[in-house]
Amino acid sequence: MFLNARTRLILASILLSSVVTVSVLGIVYVTTNVIIEQETRSVVEAEITGLSDDFERLGLLGLAAAIDRRVQSSTKQDAIYLLTDYRGRTISGNLATWPTSVEPGGGWVELDLVRTDSEEEVPIAAISIRLESNARLLVGRDASGRQKFDRILVQSAGLALIAAFVLSLITSWLLTRLVFSRITDISDTANTIVAGDFARRIPVRGTGDEFDRLAVTLNDMLGRIEELVNNLQLTTNSLSHDLRSPLTRLRTHLDTLLLEDAEQQDRDKAGKRALEEVDHLLRVFANLTEIARAEARLPKSDFETVDMNALVRDAVELYAPVGEERGVNLLGVGTAKPINGHRALLMQVLSNILENALRYAPDNSTINVRLVDQDGGLCIEVCDEGPGMPDAFIKTAIQPFQTLDPSRSNPGAGLGLALVAAVARMHDGNVHLENTTPGLKVSVTLARGDI
Amino acid sequence: MSRRILVVEDDAETLEFISKGFEAQGYVVETATNGRDGLYLATDGGMDALILDRMLPELDGLAVVQSVRAAGINTPILLLTAMSAVDERVRGLRAGADDYLVKPFSFQELHARIEALMRRPQDHTESRVLTCADLTMDLERRSVTRAGRTLVLTPREFQILEFFLRRVNRVITRTMLLEGIWDYNFDPHTNIIDVHISKLRRELDGPGEPQLIKTVRSAGYILSDAG
C-alpha cells in the first residue's frame, strides 16, 4: 500500500463511522418491521375471530352488514375485507373478487390486489377462513403505508450515512491535520539538525498542550546536545592547537638529545625540558579526563555530606602561605550549611579558583572567599583585587583552553575554570564571573542535594 | 635479607621500568603480566609488598586485591592506574589496597610510597617524644626544640614536622604530604607544598645550622638524622 498514515487514518475513521451508522439503522429497521408485522397480524387475527363470531350470531347477512359498516368507517383506512358465498361471488368488502391463488384457511399471504374503494392496486397482507355453508372471509391490511415507512427509513439511512461520511471526513481531516502538522514540525526540525543546523528548535505554539510539552522537552534535549557538541568541537580545535606547540617543543628537545655533537650540558637541559613538556601534556589530559567525567554526570554514588566551611578553611589555610610571600591576604568569611557533594572535586574547584586569584592579585591586596547560604544550596564567592577580565573574555572564560596568558606559564592550560564549571554543573549549579573594578568576582552556586 | 616485592603489570615497558628501578635499590622483584599469575604468586607468600596494575588481563587488579585480602594475606598493596584519581582511589582503598598511584608516576614517587607501606607498622609505636639529630618534639607538651632552642610553630607546621619525624630517613613526596596532612587528593597546579615546607624550614633552621628537611630532586623531601 502506498497510502500515507494520514490517508489511512481518515479512511479508517470513515469506514468505522459508516459501519456504526449502517448497523444502528439496520437494527432499527429490522426490529420496527418485526414488531409492526407482529402487531398487525395479531390485530387482524383478533378481527377475523370477532367477525366469525358475528357470522355465528347474526348469519351471513349480519356479517355482511358488519363488514360494510367497517369498510365505510373512516377509522380504518388500511383495513381490507372480502366476504364471498360458496360460489365465490362477492357479498361484501372492498375487494373485487376472491384472488384465485388464495385458498381459504391457508394462513397468511402477501399479494397485490385492486381495492374497490380507492380503485388502486395495493400490496396486501391477509388471512382467510372458510365459514359454514362454504362462505369465505378474508381480512387483511393494506401494506402500502408500511412500505412507504420502509422507504423513508431507507432514505434517512442513506442521508445519515452521507452525513456520517462527511462528518467523519471533516473531523478526521482536522484531527490528523493537527497531529501531523506537529509531527511534521518535529521531523522537519530533526532533518535540519541532521543536515548540520544544530541551532534549530521545534516551534512551540503556546497552546500548552501535550505537543507543546513534547516540543519543550525535545528542545531542552537539543540544547544540551548542542552544548555538548559545541564543547566537543571547541575542545577538539583547542586541543589540536594547544597540543601542537608542546609536542613540537618536545620533538626539538628529543632531537637535541640525539645530536651526536651535542654538549652534555645541552643534553641534560633538553632532557629536563622534554620531561617538563611531557608533564604539561599529561596534566592537560588529566584535566580533560576530570572535565569529561564531571560533564558526564555520573551516578552520584561518590557524593557525601561535605562541610563547605571546613573545605574553605582548609583551602585558605593551604594557600595562605603562597599569598603571604607577596603580602596577599587570603580571608575565608561567612558560613553555609553542609551540602551533598563530591569532596575531592569541590576541593579542586576551590584550588583552581584560588590559584587563579593568586596569579592575578596585586601585591599587598586581599582575596575574600565568602560562603553564602541560598535557597536550595549555597554560593562560593571569591573576590580578588586584580585587573579583572576583559568583558569579551568573561563570556568564554569557562570554556576549555581559554586563557588570558598566552605564554606557557599557566599550568592549568586554560582548563581550570572549565573544570570549575563542569563540577558546578555536576552539582546542579553554575559559575558566574563578574568584574568588580578593581578585581574579579567568581561565584559558584551549588545545589544542596539530598542530605 | 633483601626485600621481595611482586609487580603485576601487563605493559612490558612499565614492568621493566618498575622492576629495574627496584632491583637497583636492592630488592628481589617477582613479576607477572596477568591477574591470574599475579594472584598465584601473591598467595604463595613471602612477599613484602605487592604492586598491582588496576587493569589486568584475565583477572582485574581490584579482584586480585579482594582475593588476596580474602585469603587473609595482609601484605601491603599499592594499586597503579591510568584512570582518573578521584573516585578510583576510594574504590581501590575500599577493596583493601593500602595505597594508590596514578599513571604516569616517577619511580621516586613509587619507591617512596612502597618504602612507606613496608615500614608502616613502625608508625604505630606510640612514643611521646620524637627526635632526629638535634631536634626534639614532645607530643604531650606540644613543644619542639632544636639544639635547646624552643621553636614557635603553627598547629599545621607542628603536624607537618610530626609527619616527617615519624618517617625519619625516608623520602616523603609532595602528594604524600597533601594526602597525609590535609587529607585531600587533588592536583594543585602550583607549588603550595614547597611553600609550606620553606615556611617550616625558616622556623626550623637557625643561622648557621644545617638544613634538617632536605629536598630530594624530582621526588620530594627527606628528614635525615645523618646531619
XYZ file of C-alpha atoms in Angstrom:
678
model
C 0.000 0.000 0.000
C 1.292 3.432 -0.870
C -1.226 5.327 1.220
C 0.364 7.531 3.819
C -0.513 7.307 7.502
C -2.824 10.310 7.317
C -4.952 8.912 4.437
C -5.123 5.560 6.174
C -6.326 7.202 9.379
C -9.009 9.210 7.508
C -10.211 6.122 5.615
C -10.340 4.058 8.783
C -12.328 6.755 10.539
C -14.874 6.994 7.659
C -15.206 3.228 7.447
C -15.748 2.955 11.186
C -18.426 5.667 11.335
C -20.217 4.207 8.258
C -20.291 0.748 9.781
C -21.686 2.163 13.016
C -24.379 4.200 11.196
C -25.446 1.299 8.965
C -25.672 -1.162 11.822
C -27.640 1.204 14.071
C -30.169 1.989 11.321
C -30.295 -1.678 10.280
C -31.142 -2.753 13.784
C -33.848 -0.062 13.994
C -35.288 -1.148 10.642
C -35.354 -4.867 11.407
C -36.783 -4.515 14.907
C -39.514 -1.997 13.915
C -40.543 -4.175 10.926
C -40.824 -7.305 13.007
C -42.765 -5.506 15.760
C -45.170 -3.782 13.338
C -45.823 -7.023 11.458
C -46.499 -8.973 14.641
C -48.785 -6.194 15.883
C -50.696 -6.065 12.579
C -51.126 -9.826 12.410
C -52.424 -10.160 15.950
C -54.938 -7.325 15.322
C -56.090 -8.940 12.058
C -56.321 -12.363 13.681
C -58.427 -10.887 16.521
C -60.632 -9.169 13.941
C -61.262 -12.336 11.924
C -62.141 -14.195 15.165
C -64.559 -11.388 16.029
C -66.135 -11.495 12.544
C -66.613 -15.263 12.610
C -68.366 -14.802 15.973
C -70.648 -12.225 14.265
C -71.365 -14.825 11.498
C -72.397 -17.437 14.045
C -74.624 -14.976 15.873
C -76.102 -12.970 13.019
C -75.680 -15.213 9.981
C -74.255 -14.316 6.581
C -76.327 -11.189 6.106
C -75.479 -9.893 9.544
C -71.792 -10.444 8.859
C -72.058 -8.630 5.509
C -73.675 -5.667 7.227
C -70.907 -5.591 9.862
C -68.244 -5.642 7.141
C -69.994 -2.850 5.216
C -70.002 -0.752 8.352
C -66.299 -1.327 8.890
C -65.405 -0.549 5.285
C -67.320 2.681 5.408
C -65.927 3.718 8.771
C -63.074 6.143 8.169
C -61.053 4.974 11.175
C -59.525 2.014 9.436
C -58.267 3.269 6.076
C -55.892 0.350 5.593
C -58.299 -2.461 6.546
C -59.177 -4.947 3.738
C -62.238 -7.223 3.868
C -63.835 -9.690 1.451
C -66.851 -11.937 2.081
C -67.967 -14.350 -0.694
C -70.620 -17.021 -0.921
C -69.995 -20.698 -1.579
C -69.663 -19.985 -5.301
C -67.139 -17.290 -4.873
C -69.417 -14.367 -5.534
C -68.687 -11.218 -3.610
C -71.197 -10.400 -0.868
C -69.406 -7.614 0.926
C -65.956 -5.920 1.310
C -63.548 -3.630 -0.519
C -62.013 -6.157 -2.931
C -63.491 -7.007 -6.343
C -63.099 -10.767 -6.434
C -61.601 -13.577 -4.426
C -57.963 -13.925 -5.533
C -57.565 -17.270 -7.230
C -54.256 -18.041 -5.560
C -55.707 -17.830 -2.069
C -57.026 -20.990 -0.503
C -59.309 -20.152 2.479
C -57.799 -21.208 5.840
C -54.339 -21.437 4.291
C -52.726 -18.881 6.664
C -51.020 -15.562 5.876
C -50.499 -14.476 2.264
C -48.996 -11.366 0.707
C -50.097 -10.197 -2.736
C -51.023 -7.137 -4.832
C -54.784 -6.565 -5.297
C -57.071 -3.755 -6.538
C -59.187 -2.097 -3.849
C -62.753 -1.265 -4.937
C -62.949 1.815 -2.721
C -59.808 3.523 -3.983
C -59.501 1.759 -7.375
C -55.785 1.244 -6.731
C -53.665 -1.838 -6.798
C -52.041 -2.072 -3.415
C -49.871 -4.574 -1.607
C -51.869 -6.546 0.877
C -51.111 -8.954 3.712
C -54.154 -11.065 4.533
C -55.548 -14.157 6.252
C -58.708 -16.034 5.247
C -61.125 -18.629 6.678
C -63.850 -20.819 5.360
C -67.164 -20.215 7.145
C -70.114 -22.648 7.483
C -72.056 -23.122 4.221
C -68.832 -22.709 2.296
C -68.815 -18.889 2.514
C -65.317 -17.417 2.664
C -63.991 -14.496 4.658
C -60.706 -12.646 4.005
C -59.320 -9.959 6.370
C -56.117 -8.096 5.690
C -54.175 -4.866 5.821
C -53.113 -2.536 3.073
C -49.242 -2.646 3.395
C -48.560 0.402 1.207
C -48.271 2.638 4.308
C -45.690 0.395 5.786
C -43.729 0.214 2.573
C -43.739 3.994 2.491
C -42.335 3.940 6.038
C -39.680 1.472 4.877
C -38.773 3.761 2.002
C -38.461 6.749 4.332
C -36.338 4.695 6.708
C -34.013 3.617 3.894
C -33.829 7.183 2.600
C -32.979 8.588 6.015
C -30.492 5.792 6.496
C -28.829 6.916 3.280
C -28.843 10.530 4.437
C -27.434 9.549 7.827
C -24.728 7.581 6.064
C -23.786 10.560 3.920
C -23.824 12.825 6.986
C -21.653 10.367 8.917
C -19.282 10.144 5.955
C -18.930 13.898 5.641
C -18.660 14.478 9.397
C -16.042 11.823 9.949
C -14.154 13.061 6.899
C -14.074 16.583 8.328
C -13.247 15.605 11.924
C -10.575 13.096 10.992
C -9.090 15.521 8.491
C -8.934 18.280 11.123
C -7.622 15.908 13.772
C -4.945 14.396 11.570
C -4.013 17.843 10.268
C -3.392 18.946 13.879
C -1.390 15.846 14.798
C 0.504 15.572 11.531
C 1.418 19.225 11.310
C 3.028 18.944 14.755
C 4.767 15.735 13.729
C 5.912 17.426 10.532
C 7.291 20.301 12.643
C 9.319 17.833 14.666
C 10.568 15.805 11.694
C 11.412 18.972 9.716
C 13.429 20.258 12.670
C 15.127 16.895 13.064
C 16.021 16.883 9.359
C 17.518 20.381 9.555
C 19.552 19.330 12.570
C 20.732 16.173 10.810
C 21.784 18.441 7.940
C 24.025 20.292 10.392
C 22.000 23.218 11.768
C 22.302 22.454 15.489
C 20.699 25.760 16.473
C 17.248 24.804 15.054
C 14.464 24.209 17.574
C 10.960 22.763 17.333
C 8.385 25.605 17.232
C 6.311 25.890 20.431
C 2.807 27.160 19.637
C 1.954 28.371 23.106
C -1.096 26.137 23.383
C 0.369 24.409 26.426
C -0.873 21.049 25.144
C 0.946 17.722 25.049
C 2.626 18.648 21.762
C 3.989 21.862 23.259
C 5.233 19.958 26.269
C 6.883 17.422 23.959
C 8.442 20.230 21.935
C 9.808 21.901 25.083
C 11.277 18.614 26.327
C 12.835 17.857 22.950
C 14.193 21.409 22.707
C 15.808 21.065 26.142
C 17.402 17.851 24.932
C 18.570 19.548 21.726
C 20.014 22.400 23.779
C 22.045 20.033 25.907
C 23.222 18.144 22.809
C 24.211 21.372 21.091
C 26.110 22.459 24.184
C 27.989 19.158 24.289
C 28.716 19.203 20.552
C 29.963 22.793 20.765
C 32.137 21.930 23.740
C 33.495 18.937 21.907
C 34.236 20.985 18.797
C 35.865 23.712 20.819
C 37.844 21.189 22.830
C 38.983 19.355 19.715
C 40.004 22.591 17.992
C 41.791 23.936 21.042
C 43.290 20.560 21.817
C 44.854 20.195 18.392
C 46.070 23.778 18.616
C 47.274 23.501 22.206
C 48.954 20.149 21.824
C 50.838 21.069 18.676
C 53.157 23.568 20.341
C 54.241 21.424 23.307
C 54.618 18.401 21.023
C 56.752 20.442 18.625
C 58.924 21.638 21.502
C 59.154 18.071 22.801
C 60.339 16.939 19.388
C 63.006 19.657 19.327
C 64.282 18.601 22.756
C 64.447 14.953 21.706
C 66.294 15.994 18.541
C 68.866 17.777 20.682
C 69.251 14.662 22.839
C 70.054 12.582 19.772
C 72.509 15.068 18.231
C 75.911 13.396 18.132
C 77.968 16.518 18.665
C 75.785 17.991 21.386
C 77.399 19.096 24.647
C 76.458 17.006 27.706
C 75.218 20.196 29.316
C 72.799 20.807 26.418
C 71.608 17.229 26.512
C 70.825 17.464 30.227
C 68.913 20.654 29.609
C 66.983 19.125 26.682
C 66.123 16.032 28.712
C 64.815 18.183 31.558
C 62.795 20.332 29.171
C 61.358 17.258 27.441
C 60.203 15.905 30.822
C 58.569 19.252 31.607
C 56.703 19.244 28.300
C 55.502 15.683 28.882
C 54.355 16.588 32.403
C 52.454 19.539 30.973
C 50.769 17.325 28.369
C 49.854 14.737 30.988
C 48.356 17.448 33.161
C 46.228 18.626 30.237
C 44.974 15.084 29.735
C 44.291 14.581 33.443
C 42.282 17.825 33.489
C 40.346 16.874 30.359
C 39.520 13.490 31.873
C 38.211 15.131 35.043
C 36.099 17.567 32.997
C 34.723 14.758 30.861
C 33.799 12.750 33.943
C 32.146 15.711 35.635
C 30.301 16.568 32.390
C 29.072 13.007 32.024
C 27.095 13.490 35.283
C 27.869 10.040 36.551
C 25.679 8.486 39.227
C 26.193 10.385 42.438
C 27.439 7.358 44.374
C 30.639 9.197 45.251
C 28.742 12.083 46.783
C 28.904 12.555 50.527
C 27.925 15.191 53.063
C 30.509 17.940 52.656
C 31.077 20.658 55.243
C 31.921 23.553 52.935
C 33.076 25.663 55.898
C 35.815 23.121 56.642
C 36.662 22.844 52.952
C 37.071 26.626 52.593
C 39.040 26.785 55.847
C 41.424 24.070 54.581
C 41.807 25.678 51.166
C 42.512 29.109 52.649
C 44.987 27.599 55.108
C 46.657 25.626 52.294
C 47.061 28.628 50.004
C 47.625 31.360 52.604
C 51.437 30.911 52.648
C 51.538 31.328 48.844
C 49.842 34.707 49.233
C 51.898 35.734 52.267
C 55.070 35.759 50.160
C 53.621 38.712 48.238
C 51.612 40.269 51.025
C 48.337 38.890 49.632
C 45.880 38.246 52.444
C 43.571 35.255 51.979
C 40.348 35.514 54.015
C 37.570 32.994 54.477
C 34.301 34.637 55.560
C 30.700 33.571 56.046
C 29.273 30.156 56.814
C 26.969 27.761 54.996
C 25.110 24.574 55.825
C 26.606 21.280 54.550
C 25.778 20.025 51.059
C 25.738 16.652 49.351
C 28.705 16.765 47.024
C 31.966 15.355 45.728
C 34.549 16.373 48.326
C 37.704 15.926 46.239
C 36.270 17.673 43.175
C 34.935 20.563 45.291
C 38.413 20.985 46.795
C 39.797 21.010 43.248
C 37.267 23.759 42.431
C 38.416 25.909 45.369
C 42.039 25.210 44.468
C 41.549 26.228 40.822
C 39.751 29.470 41.728
C 42.263 30.386 44.430
C 45.215 29.695 42.135
C 43.667 31.981 39.511
C 43.020 34.689 42.099
C 46.556 34.397 43.495
C 48.013 34.622 39.982
C 46.287 37.914 39.243
C 46.087 39.509 42.698
C 48.415 42.521 43.046
C 50.964 42.601 45.891
C 49.559 43.638 49.295
C 45.920 43.029 48.427
C 43.143 40.832 49.838
C 41.344 37.809 48.407
C 37.977 37.109 50.021
C 36.400 33.669 49.981
C 32.789 34.054 51.072
C 30.223 31.327 51.688
C 26.571 32.355 51.371
C 23.561 30.104 52.019
C 20.986 30.266 49.261
C 17.622 28.708 48.513
C 18.312 25.021 47.938
C 22.077 25.401 48.016
C 24.937 27.768 48.586
C 27.239 30.143 46.756
C 31.019 30.382 46.957
C 32.221 33.886 46.080
C 35.904 34.534 45.529
C 36.850 38.213 45.067
C 40.318 39.438 44.246
C 41.603 42.983 43.708
C 43.375 42.176 40.470
C 42.822 43.618 36.995
C 39.675 41.556 36.332
C 38.954 40.199 32.872
C 38.214 41.946 29.574
C 34.416 41.899 29.074
C 34.788 39.956 25.842
C 36.742 37.249 27.620
C 34.372 36.880 30.561
C 31.773 35.096 28.430
C 34.159 32.462 27.110
C 36.415 32.141 30.147
C 34.746 28.984 31.424
C 35.167 27.159 28.125
C 38.101 24.763 27.784
C 41.500 26.119 26.673
C 40.547 29.764 27.167
C 43.382 31.565 28.837
C 44.445 35.172 29.204
C 48.021 34.065 29.462
C 49.425 33.251 26.039
C 52.731 32.028 27.453
C 53.105 28.505 28.773
C 53.494 29.758 32.323
C 49.842 28.944 33.077
C 49.984 25.403 34.423
C 46.234 24.932 34.110
C 46.443 25.330 30.333
C 43.120 27.170 30.358
C 41.248 24.224 31.808
C 40.926 25.471 35.387
C 37.630 27.352 35.056
C 36.281 24.769 32.598
C 36.683 22.156 35.335
C 35.086 24.520 37.875
C 32.089 24.922 35.535
C 31.828 21.184 34.913
C 31.920 20.397 38.641
C 29.335 23.137 39.317
C 27.016 21.630 36.683
C 27.590 18.217 38.254
C 26.216 19.762 41.484
C 23.281 21.333 39.568
C 24.899 24.735 39.872
C 26.759 27.189 37.690
C 29.672 29.610 37.540
C 29.351 33.355 37.151
C 32.220 35.772 36.511
C 31.909 39.481 37.168
C 34.280 42.423 37.032
C 34.092 44.351 40.287
C 36.609 47.044 39.199
C 39.023 46.558 40.614
C 39.074 42.814 40.742
C 37.202 39.778 39.612
C 34.378 38.060 41.444
C 33.925 34.350 40.749
C 30.606 32.972 42.045
C 29.984 29.250 42.092
C 26.498 28.086 43.046
C 25.964 24.512 44.207
C 22.687 22.744 44.911
C 22.403 21.338 48.418
C 21.167 17.955 47.172
C 19.745 15.227 49.406
C 21.482 15.473 52.746
C 67.832 -10.206 53.970
C 66.734 -8.418 50.857
C 63.126 -7.435 50.464
C 60.880 -9.177 47.971
C 58.184 -7.410 46.010
C 55.744 -8.631 43.387
C 54.929 -6.434 40.407
C 51.878 -7.365 38.321
C 51.663 -5.232 35.190
C 50.652 -6.144 31.646
C 52.571 -3.374 29.907
C 56.061 -4.770 29.278
C 57.835 -1.397 29.306
C 56.228 -0.222 32.529
C 57.002 -3.594 34.111
C 60.665 -3.313 33.126
C 60.809 0.301 34.320
C 59.474 -0.685 37.747
C 61.484 -3.899 38.235
C 64.789 -2.349 37.075
C 64.221 0.528 39.458
C 63.549 -1.703 42.469
C 66.381 -4.108 41.595
C 68.750 -1.143 41.543
C 67.525 -0.376 45.080
C 68.469 -3.898 46.161
C 65.029 -5.512 46.043
C 64.222 -9.006 44.781
C 61.480 -8.453 42.196
C 58.984 -11.084 41.085
C 56.845 -10.231 38.079
C 53.610 -11.360 36.466
C 51.810 -9.997 33.424
C 48.253 -11.077 34.180
C 45.925 -11.133 37.158
C 45.731 -14.922 37.458
C 49.519 -15.445 37.684
C 49.730 -12.400 39.927
C 47.190 -13.813 42.366
C 49.026 -17.175 42.378
C 52.360 -15.526 43.230
C 50.785 -13.177 45.758
C 49.132 -16.005 47.691
C 52.337 -18.061 47.526
C 53.608 -15.909 50.375
C 56.943 -14.422 51.196
C 56.286 -11.017 49.587
C 56.972 -7.792 51.436
C 54.801 -5.675 49.138
C 52.581 -6.011 46.050
C 52.358 -3.546 43.183
C 49.263 -4.237 41.070
C 48.057 -2.590 37.918
C 44.374 -1.675 38.158
C 43.533 -3.074 34.703
C 44.931 -6.530 34.150
C 44.112 -9.256 31.649
C 42.276 -12.367 32.912
C 41.745 -11.071 36.447
C 41.164 -7.395 37.205
C 43.520 -5.658 39.664
C 40.688 -4.877 42.091
C 39.609 -8.535 42.024
C 43.176 -9.610 42.817
C 43.223 -7.233 45.804
C 39.930 -8.648 47.056
C 41.074 -12.263 46.622
C 44.394 -11.618 48.352
C 42.621 -9.984 51.295
C 40.002 -12.749 51.367
C 42.866 -15.274 51.655
C 43.903 -13.482 54.869
C 47.129 -12.071 53.433
C 47.995 -8.657 54.867
C 50.932 -7.822 52.611
C 50.857 -4.081 51.759
C 49.340 -3.492 48.306
C 49.796 -0.479 46.053
C 47.469 -0.116 43.064
C 48.579 1.566 39.857
C 46.031 3.047 37.497
C 45.728 5.002 34.313
C 42.215 6.028 35.357
C 41.254 9.292 36.956
C 42.444 9.605 40.509
C 39.496 10.977 42.341
C 36.982 8.129 42.581
C 39.241 5.231 41.665
C 41.334 5.903 44.726
C 38.370 5.488 47.048
C 37.288 2.320 45.228
C 40.793 0.823 45.407
C 41.204 1.571 49.090
C 37.751 0.157 49.833
C 38.702 -3.104 48.102
C 41.585 -3.468 50.515
C 44.541 -1.782 48.822
C 46.808 0.294 51.076
C 47.857 2.962 48.609
C 47.136 4.165 45.159
C 49.214 5.783 42.460
C 48.031 7.301 39.187
C 49.958 6.662 35.978
C 52.191 8.194 34.894
C 54.339 8.401 38.001
C 58.000 8.929 38.720
C 59.936 5.985 40.071
C 60.906 8.077 43.095
C 57.242 8.554 43.981
C 56.521 4.820 43.694
C 59.649 3.936 45.668
C 58.863 6.416 48.439
C 55.339 5.044 48.765
C 56.436 1.387 48.804
C 59.034 2.155 51.478
C 56.365 3.937 53.497
C 53.982 0.983 53.140
C 56.552 -1.592 54.204
C 57.553 0.345 57.298
C 54.038 1.322 58.253
C 53.842 -0.843 61.419
C 56.588 1.294 62.999
C 54.291 4.297 62.833
C 52.048 2.788 65.468
C 54.724 2.725 68.140
C 53.298 5.457 70.337
C 56.308 7.221 71.659
C 55.636 10.521 73.412
C 58.885 12.127 72.363
C 60.180 12.104 68.785
C 63.770 13.027 67.989
C 66.001 13.432 64.989
C 69.553 14.746 65.230
C 69.361 17.838 67.480
C 65.558 18.167 67.020
C 63.171 17.040 69.785
C 59.361 17.012 69.642
C 57.368 16.486 72.841
C 53.904 15.348 71.787
C 52.348 15.768 75.216
C 53.563 19.297 75.847
C 53.303 20.020 72.113
C 56.677 21.696 72.136
C 59.596 21.494 69.724
C 63.217 22.346 70.460
C 66.274 22.367 68.268
C 69.682 22.410 69.978
C 67.960 23.642 73.136
C 66.186 26.485 71.311
C 62.360 26.436 71.527
C 60.634 26.730 68.167
C 57.322 28.546 67.664
C 55.219 26.552 65.189
C 51.649 26.870 63.983
C 49.495 23.744 64.521
C 49.868 22.898 60.813
C 53.672 23.282 60.919
C 53.721 21.078 64.016
C 51.657 18.466 62.147
C 53.982 18.519 59.109
C 57.065 18.205 61.288
C 55.491 15.282 63.205
C 54.777 13.592 59.858
C 58.498 13.850 58.979
C 59.683 12.819 62.443
C 57.641 9.613 62.222
C 59.335 8.835 58.890
C 62.972 9.747 59.533
C 65.361 8.954 56.677
C 62.503 8.255 54.276
C 61.597 10.183 51.176
C 58.251 11.985 51.533
C 56.654 13.088 48.246
C 54.507 16.165 47.808
C 51.356 14.123 47.155
C 52.070 12.031 50.257
C 52.122 15.272 52.264
C 48.907 16.578 50.677
C 47.153 13.293 51.426
C 48.727 12.729 54.832
C 48.469 16.256 56.267
C 45.463 17.786 54.519
C 43.624 14.571 53.629
C 42.963 15.801 50.117
C 43.542 14.012 46.871
C 43.518 16.662 44.224
C 46.056 18.135 41.856
C 47.367 21.541 42.916
C 48.802 23.343 39.910
C 51.150 25.436 41.963
C 53.939 24.650 44.405
C 51.847 25.047 47.570
C 53.585 22.192 49.373
C 57.000 23.720 48.666
C 55.779 26.997 50.140
C 54.637 25.257 53.325
C 57.968 23.414 53.615
C 60.058 26.538 53.112
C 57.958 28.294 55.771
C 58.617 25.418 58.157
C 62.332 25.479 57.302
C 62.566 29.160 58.245
C 61.449 28.240 61.783
C 63.476 25.054 61.898
C 66.886 26.178 60.740
C 68.612 28.872 62.799
C 71.507 30.876 61.380
C 74.481 28.594 60.718
C 72.503 25.418 61.415
C 72.405 22.699 58.716
C 69.114 22.246 56.847
C 67.084 19.480 58.542
C 64.444 18.833 55.875
C 66.304 18.339 52.631
C 64.902 18.452 49.121
C 65.252 15.233 47.144
C 65.454 16.189 43.493
C 62.377 15.235 41.444
C 60.988 13.223 44.381
C 60.165 15.262 47.466
C 61.726 15.776 50.877
C 63.610 13.832 53.467
C 64.261 14.401 57.180
C 67.584 12.759 57.794
C 69.453 12.229 61.078
C 72.796 11.878 59.292
C 73.339 15.614 59.739
